[in-house]
mmCIF file of C-alpha atoms in Angstrom:
data_model
loop_
_atom_site.group_PDB
_atom_site.id
_atom_site.type_symbol
_atom_site.label_atom_id
_atom_site.label_comp_id
_atom_site.label_asym_id
_atom_site.label_seq_id
_atom_site.Cartn_x
_atom_site.Cartn_y
_atom_site.Cartn_z
ATOM 1 C CA MET A 1 -9.128 24.728 -11.469
ATOM 2 C CA GLN A 2 -7.099 24.778 -14.787
ATOM 3 C CA GLY A 3 -4.684 22.670 -16.795
ATOM 4 C CA THR A 4 -2.291 20.565 -14.763
ATOM 5 C CA GLN A 5 -4.176 21.390 -11.549
ATOM 6 C CA LEU A 6 -7.366 19.968 -12.654
ATOM 7 C CA VAL A 7 -5.630 16.805 -13.484
ATOM 8 C CA SER A 8 -3.943 16.493 -10.363
ATOM 9 C CA ARG A 9 -7.049 17.159 -8.355
ATOM 10 C CA VAL A 10 -9.118 14.621 -10.429
ATOM 11 C CA ALA A 11 -6.198 11.922 -9.939
ATOM 12 C CA ALA A 12 -6.265 12.603 -6.155
ATOM 13 C CA VAL A 13 -10.241 12.274 -6.111
ATOM 14 C CA LEU A 14 -9.897 8.784 -8.067
ATOM 15 C CA ARG A 15 -6.993 7.496 -5.673
ATOM 16 C CA ARG A 16 -9.233 8.344 -2.636
ATOM 17 C CA VAL A 17 -11.976 6.590 -4.018
ATOM 18 C CA GLY A 18 -10.055 3.737 -5.028
ATOM 19 C CA SER A 19 -8.426 3.548 -1.337
ATOM 20 C CA SER A 20 -11.711 2.377 -0.053
ATOM 21 C CA ALA A 21 -12.654 0.200 -2.975
ATOM 22 C CA ALA A 22 -14.823 -2.262 -0.974
ATOM 23 C CA ASP A 23 -16.686 0.265 1.379
ATOM 24 C CA GLY A 24 -16.771 3.156 -0.941
ATOM 25 C CA VAL A 25 -16.387 6.746 0.202
ATOM 26 C CA THR A 26 -18.644 9.832 0.908
ATOM 27 C CA THR A 27 -18.329 13.091 -0.749
ATOM 28 C CA ALA A 28 -17.242 14.586 2.487
ATOM 29 C CA GLU A 29 -14.638 12.025 3.141
ATOM 30 C CA VAL A 30 -12.981 12.944 -0.691
ATOM 31 C CA ALA A 31 -13.238 16.520 0.205
ATOM 32 C CA THR A 32 -11.237 16.046 3.364
ATOM 33 C CA ALA A 33 -8.735 13.786 1.781
ATOM 34 C CA THR A 34 -8.002 15.870 -1.314
ATOM 35 C CA GLY A 35 -8.342 19.301 0.456
ATOM 36 C CA LEU A 36 -11.143 20.353 -2.128
ATOM 37 C CA PRO A 37 -14.210 22.209 -1.040
ATOM 38 C CA ARG A 38 -17.213 20.003 -0.662
ATOM 39 C CA SER A 39 -18.961 21.543 -3.634
ATOM 40 C CA THR A 40 -16.035 21.041 -5.769
ATOM 41 C CA ALA A 41 -15.410 17.491 -4.680
ATOM 42 C CA GLN A 42 -19.208 17.009 -5.715
ATOM 43 C CA ARG A 43 -18.701 18.345 -9.243
ATOM 44 C CA VAL A 44 -15.498 16.445 -9.860
ATOM 45 C CA LEU A 45 -17.205 13.260 -8.764
ATOM 46 C CA ALA A 46 -20.399 13.761 -10.791
ATOM 47 C CA ALA A 47 -18.265 14.613 -13.879
ATOM 48 C CA LEU A 48 -16.227 11.655 -13.474
ATOM 49 C CA ALA A 49 -19.708 9.542 -12.895
ATOM 50 C CA GLU A 50 -20.836 10.815 -16.314
ATOM 51 C CA GLU A 51 -17.715 9.372 -17.876
ATOM 52 C CA GLY A 52 -18.080 5.987 -16.165
ATOM 53 C CA PHE A 53 -14.781 6.335 -13.945
ATOM 54 C CA VAL A 54 -16.919 6.508 -10.736
ATOM 55 C CA ASP A 55 -20.176 4.986 -9.687
ATOM 56 C CA ARG A 56 -22.456 6.360 -6.753
ATOM 57 C CA ASP A 57 -24.818 3.950 -4.523
ATOM 58 C CA ALA A 58 -27.698 6.515 -4.117
ATOM 59 C CA ARG A 59 -29.037 4.642 -1.379
ATOM 60 C CA ARG A 60 -25.941 4.762 0.651
ATOM 61 C CA GLY A 61 -24.600 7.943 -0.685
ATOM 62 C CA ARG A 62 -21.343 6.535 -1.299
ATOM 63 C CA TRP A 63 -18.866 6.486 -4.277
ATOM 64 C CA TYR A 64 -17.179 3.592 -5.927
ATOM 65 C CA LEU A 65 -14.730 3.011 -8.821
ATOM 66 C CA GLY A 66 -16.600 2.906 -12.110
ATOM 67 C CA PRO A 67 -16.748 0.363 -14.923
ATOM 68 C CA GLU A 68 -14.731 2.474 -17.416
ATOM 69 C CA LEU A 69 -11.612 2.089 -14.944
ATOM 70 C CA PHE A 70 -12.187 -1.634 -15.072
ATOM 71 C CA LEU A 71 -11.744 -1.604 -18.633
ATOM 72 C CA LEU A 72 -8.872 0.793 -18.638
ATOM 73 C CA GLY A 73 -7.243 -1.158 -15.952
ATOM 74 C CA SER A 74 -7.924 -4.606 -17.903
ATOM 75 C CA VAL A 75 -5.863 -3.236 -20.687
ATOM 76 C CA ALA A 76 -3.163 -1.628 -18.462
ATOM 77 C CA ALA A 77 -2.802 -4.805 -16.691
ATOM 78 C CA GLU A 78 -1.243 -6.840 -19.618
ATOM 79 C CA ARG A 79 1.803 -4.347 -19.070
ATOM 80 C CA TYR A 80 2.065 -3.698 -15.603
ATOM 81 C CA ASP A 81 0.243 -6.197 -13.360
ATOM 82 C CA VAL A 82 2.212 -8.984 -11.824
ATOM 83 C CA THR A 83 -0.288 -9.827 -9.225
ATOM 84 C CA SER A 84 -1.254 -12.911 -10.851
ATOM 85 C CA THR A 85 2.284 -14.015 -10.472
ATOM 86 C CA ALA A 86 2.144 -13.313 -6.745
ATOM 87 C CA ARG A 87 -0.984 -15.103 -5.725
ATOM 88 C CA ASP A 88 0.403 -18.616 -5.035
ATOM 89 C CA VAL A 89 3.243 -16.859 -3.175
ATOM 90 C CA LEU A 90 0.581 -15.164 -1.073
ATOM 91 C CA ARG A 91 -1.433 -18.505 -0.478
ATOM 92 C CA SER A 92 1.739 -20.188 0.690
ATOM 93 C CA LEU A 93 2.631 -17.481 3.187
ATOM 94 C CA ALA A 94 -0.695 -17.388 4.765
ATOM 95 C CA ALA A 95 -0.993 -21.281 4.782
ATOM 96 C CA LYS A 96 2.508 -21.528 6.419
ATOM 97 C CA THR A 97 2.004 -18.735 9.136
ATOM 98 C CA GLY A 98 -1.636 -18.316 9.593
ATOM 99 C CA GLU A 99 -1.311 -14.588 9.296
ATOM 100 C CA SER A 100 -2.689 -12.465 6.426
ATOM 101 C CA ALA A 101 -0.432 -11.888 3.660
ATOM 102 C CA PHE A 102 -0.438 -8.971 1.084
ATOM 103 C CA PHE A 103 1.140 -7.863 -1.989
ATOM 104 C CA SER A 104 1.928 -4.169 -2.440
ATOM 105 C CA ALA A 105 3.396 -2.073 -5.147
ATOM 106 C CA ARG A 106 5.355 1.166 -5.295
ATOM 107 C CA ARG A 107 3.825 4.029 -6.947
ATOM 108 C CA GLY A 108 5.823 7.030 -6.694
ATOM 109 C CA ASP A 109 6.144 7.953 -3.081
ATOM 110 C CA GLU A 110 3.432 5.615 -2.249
ATOM 111 C CA THR A 111 2.644 1.996 -1.720
ATOM 112 C CA VAL A 112 -0.637 0.540 -2.957
ATOM 113 C CA CYS A 113 -2.091 -2.770 -1.657
ATOM 114 C CA LEU A 114 -2.903 -4.768 -4.730
ATOM 115 C CA ALA A 115 -3.655 -8.300 -3.271
ATOM 116 C CA GLY A 116 -4.383 -10.039 0.078
ATOM 117 C CA GLU A 117 -4.829 -13.777 1.269
ATOM 118 C CA GLU A 118 -6.346 -14.268 4.668
ATOM 119 C CA GLY A 119 -4.601 -16.565 7.023
ATOM 120 C CA SER A 120 -6.313 -19.096 9.363
ATOM 121 C CA PHE A 121 -5.555 -17.402 12.751
ATOM 122 C CA PRO A 122 -9.031 -15.698 13.755
ATOM 123 C CA LEU A 123 -7.537 -12.578 15.212
ATOM 124 C CA ARG A 124 -6.327 -10.369 12.271
ATOM 125 C CA SER A 125 -4.921 -6.796 11.614
ATOM 126 C CA HIS A 126 -7.245 -4.744 9.352
ATOM 127 C CA VAL A 127 -4.685 -2.129 8.483
ATOM 128 C CA LEU A 128 -3.902 -3.251 5.170
ATOM 129 C CA HIS A 129 -6.592 -3.960 2.554
ATOM 130 C CA GLU A 130 -6.788 -4.131 -1.362
ATOM 131 C CA GLY A 131 -6.531 -0.595 -2.517
ATOM 132 C CA ILE A 132 -5.283 1.255 0.514
ATOM 133 C CA ARG A 133 -2.208 3.459 0.034
ATOM 134 C CA PHE A 134 0.487 4.539 2.370
ATOM 135 C CA PRO A 135 3.312 7.205 2.083
ATOM 136 C CA LEU A 136 6.894 5.505 1.865
ATOM 137 C CA GLY A 137 8.071 5.097 5.364
ATOM 138 C CA VAL A 138 4.650 4.204 6.710
ATOM 139 C CA ALA A 139 3.419 0.604 7.481
ATOM 140 C CA SER A 140 5.801 -2.285 6.989
ATOM 141 C CA ALA A 141 5.607 -2.121 3.052
ATOM 142 C CA GLY A 142 6.152 1.639 2.925
ATOM 143 C CA LEU A 143 9.217 1.296 5.243
ATOM 144 C CA ALA A 144 10.619 -1.762 3.372
ATOM 145 C CA ILE A 145 10.621 0.073 0.072
ATOM 146 C CA LEU A 146 12.187 3.138 1.657
ATOM 147 C CA ALA A 147 14.857 1.261 3.268
ATOM 148 C CA LEU A 148 15.984 -0.221 0.078
ATOM 149 C CA LEU A 149 16.191 2.782 -2.165
ATOM 150 C CA PRO A 150 19.501 4.247 -2.843
ATOM 151 C CA LEU A 151 20.803 5.660 0.439
ATOM 152 C CA ALA A 152 20.982 9.185 -0.892
ATOM 153 C CA ASP A 153 17.448 9.123 -2.118
ATOM 154 C CA ALA A 154 16.003 7.570 1.112
ATOM 155 C CA GLU A 155 17.663 10.407 3.134
ATOM 156 C CA THR A 156 16.318 13.073 0.995
ATOM 157 C CA TYR A 157 12.818 11.710 1.383
ATOM 158 C CA VAL A 158 12.956 11.688 5.066
ATOM 159 C CA ARG A 159 14.386 15.207 5.327
ATOM 160 C CA SER A 160 11.533 16.428 3.001
ATOM 161 C CA ARG A 161 8.605 14.369 4.197
ATOM 162 C CA SER A 162 9.154 13.340 7.966
ATOM 163 C CA ALA A 163 7.298 16.307 9.339
ATOM 164 C CA GLU A 164 4.239 15.700 7.419
ATOM 165 C CA LEU A 165 4.270 11.910 7.976
ATOM 166 C CA ALA A 166 4.759 12.639 11.853
ATOM 167 C CA ALA A 167 1.946 14.932 11.838
ATOM 168 C CA ALA A 168 -0.276 12.316 9.902
ATOM 169 C CA TYR A 169 0.908 9.133 11.649
ATOM 170 C CA GLY A 170 2.672 9.994 14.812
ATOM 171 C CA GLU A 171 5.933 10.918 16.311
ATOM 172 C CA GLN A 172 7.620 7.695 15.393
ATOM 173 C CA HIS A 173 7.654 9.128 11.880
ATOM 174 C CA GLU A 174 9.757 11.993 13.003
ATOM 175 C CA ALA A 175 13.063 12.439 11.029
ATOM 176 C CA ALA A 176 15.467 10.907 13.797
ATOM 177 C CA THR A 177 13.204 8.146 14.486
ATOM 178 C CA LEU A 178 12.341 7.152 10.929
ATOM 179 C CA THR A 179 16.038 7.340 10.172
ATOM 180 C CA ARG A 180 16.872 4.679 12.814
ATOM 181 C CA ARG A 181 13.926 2.388 11.673
ATOM 182 C CA VAL A 182 15.437 2.697 8.009
ATOM 183 C CA ALA A 183 18.829 1.935 9.108
ATOM 184 C CA ALA A 184 17.474 -1.124 11.082
ATOM 185 C CA THR A 185 15.689 -2.485 8.087
ATOM 186 C CA ARG A 186 18.612 -2.092 6.016
ATOM 187 C CA ARG A 187 20.353 -4.276 8.314
ATOM 188 C CA ARG A 188 17.970 -6.945 8.766
ATOM 189 C CA GLY A 189 16.608 -6.989 5.150
ATOM 190 C CA TYR A 190 13.085 -6.715 6.092
ATOM 191 C CA ALA A 191 10.786 -4.082 7.838
ATOM 192 C CA VAL A 192 8.957 -4.300 11.003
ATOM 193 C CA ASN A 193 5.681 -2.246 11.974
ATOM 194 C CA PRO A 194 5.317 -2.764 15.796
ATOM 195 C CA GLY A 195 1.817 -1.351 15.887
ATOM 196 C CA LEU A 196 2.577 2.340 14.829
ATOM 197 C CA ILE A 197 -0.468 2.778 12.965
ATOM 198 C CA VAL A 198 -3.143 0.886 15.156
ATOM 199 C CA PRO A 199 -1.812 -0.227 18.465
ATOM 200 C CA GLY A 200 -1.476 -3.923 18.629
ATOM 201 C CA SER A 201 -1.357 -4.196 14.974
ATOM 202 C CA TRP A 202 2.024 -5.574 13.724
ATOM 203 C CA GLY A 203 3.290 -5.847 10.099
ATOM 204 C CA VAL A 204 6.591 -7.505 8.725
ATOM 205 C CA ALA A 205 7.491 -6.752 4.932
ATOM 206 C CA ALA A 206 10.137 -7.697 2.416
ATOM 207 C CA VAL A 207 10.943 -6.130 -0.891
ATOM 208 C CA VAL A 208 10.559 -7.581 -4.281
ATOM 209 C CA PHE A 209 12.763 -6.207 -6.995
ATOM 210 C CA ASP A 210 12.118 -5.473 -10.672
ATOM 211 C CA ARG A 211 14.179 -6.553 -13.592
ATOM 212 C CA ALA A 212 16.383 -3.440 -13.025
ATOM 213 C CA GLY A 213 17.117 -4.317 -9.372
ATOM 214 C CA SER A 214 14.893 -1.470 -8.059
ATOM 215 C CA PRO A 215 12.617 -2.150 -4.983
ATOM 216 C CA ALA A 216 9.109 -2.115 -6.847
ATOM 217 C CA TRP A 217 6.767 -4.232 -4.693
ATOM 218 C CA THR A 218 6.631 -5.732 -1.289
ATOM 219 C CA LEU A 219 5.164 -9.150 0.452
ATOM 220 C CA SER A 220 3.860 -8.316 3.937
ATOM 221 C CA LEU A 221 2.393 -10.303 6.929
ATOM 222 C CA THR A 222 0.143 -8.676 9.316
ATOM 223 C CA GLY A 223 -1.415 -9.658 12.413
ATOM 224 C CA VAL A 224 -1.978 -9.102 16.392
ATOM 225 C CA GLU A 225 1.013 -8.076 18.561
ATOM 226 C CA SER A 226 0.927 -11.316 20.458
ATOM 227 C CA ARG A 227 1.738 -13.347 17.256
ATOM 228 C CA PHE A 228 4.595 -11.195 16.013
ATOM 229 C CA ASN A 229 6.781 -10.159 18.994
ATOM 230 C CA GLY A 230 9.884 -12.016 20.017
ATOM 231 C CA ASP A 231 11.580 -14.595 17.954
ATOM 232 C CA ARG A 232 8.562 -15.288 15.807
ATOM 233 C CA THR A 233 9.285 -11.827 14.069
ATOM 234 C CA THR A 234 12.541 -13.028 12.861
ATOM 235 C CA GLN A 235 11.109 -16.336 11.587
ATOM 236 C CA LEU A 236 8.426 -14.487 9.654
ATOM 237 C CA GLY A 237 11.105 -12.016 8.407
ATOM 238 C CA ALA A 238 13.064 -14.951 7.091
ATOM 239 C CA LEU A 239 10.055 -16.454 5.312
ATOM 240 C CA LEU A 240 9.213 -13.195 3.697
ATOM 241 C CA LEU A 241 12.709 -12.775 2.461
ATOM 242 C CA GLU A 242 12.795 -16.296 1.049
ATOM 243 C CA ALA A 243 9.426 -15.767 -0.688
ATOM 244 C CA ALA A 244 10.559 -12.331 -2.066
ATOM 245 C CA HIS A 245 13.481 -13.749 -3.480
ATOM 246 C CA THR A 246 11.436 -16.231 -5.232
ATOM 247 C CA LEU A 247 9.006 -13.824 -6.608
ATOM 248 C CA THR A 248 11.790 -11.683 -7.754
ATOM 249 C CA ARG A 249 13.320 -14.430 -9.715
ATOM 250 C CA ARG A 250 9.910 -15.347 -11.315
ATOM 251 C CA ILE A 251 9.324 -11.681 -12.287
ATOM 252 C CA ALA A 252 12.748 -11.604 -13.913
ATOM 253 C CA ARG A 253 11.987 -14.700 -16.064
ATOM 254 C CA ARG A 254 8.635 -13.668 -16.996
ATOM 255 C CA GLY A 255 10.236 -10.580 -18.476
#
C-alpha cells in the first residue's frame, strides 16, 4: 500500500477498533471489516501499536484504541466536541422515558455514537453503544440525518448506496423502501427504526443542527418493541424534537 491508499486503510483499521471501544476487536475482525488480508491487518495494527494509537491485550488477543489517540482526542475536543453540552439533555430524556438515550454525530456518510445514558426500564436495546458507526440511512440516527439533508443530496445518496445498504442490513434498505422511509421522516420530523437491525429493537431519533443549519448530530431513544409501538412512539418523537431544539439553540449560543 502506498500514499493515500495507505492512509485510507489505516483510517479504516482505527475506525473498526474504535467501533468496539469497550470490548476490543480481534485481528480477524479488523481484517473482515476492512477487506485487508489478515497478515496485512496484523502488520498495520502492530505498527499503530508502536506509535501508541492502538493497544493489545495479549491475554485476550484483542485490540483497543491507544493512549496517543486519547491525547490527540483531548486536544481536538476543544474544537469539535459538543458531547458535554448534550449530557444533561441525555440524562433528562432517559429519566423522563425510562429508555436509553444516545447522542450521535454525523461524520461524512456515517453516524458515530458519542455518548449514552441508560434508562431505568430493565429491558434494553443493545444496538447502539458509544463508538459504534452506521451508514446514513441505517438505524434511527442515520435515517434522521439522511432525511434532513438537502433533498437532492439525499436522493443521490440513496441511488448510490442503497444496494450496498440492502446487502449489509436487509431488504428494508433497498432504494424504494428507503426513499419512502426518508419521506415519512421528513413529514414527521423524527425517524423511527422499527427493529430493522435487530428484530424487536426499536429506535427513534431527531436531528440537532449546527450553527449553519445543517444536520450534524442526533438524539436517539432506543428500547424494546413493546415500549415503542403505537401512540408512545409519537410521544417519544415529540420529546426528542423538543430536546433536539433545545440542544440546537444551546450549541448556537455556545458558538
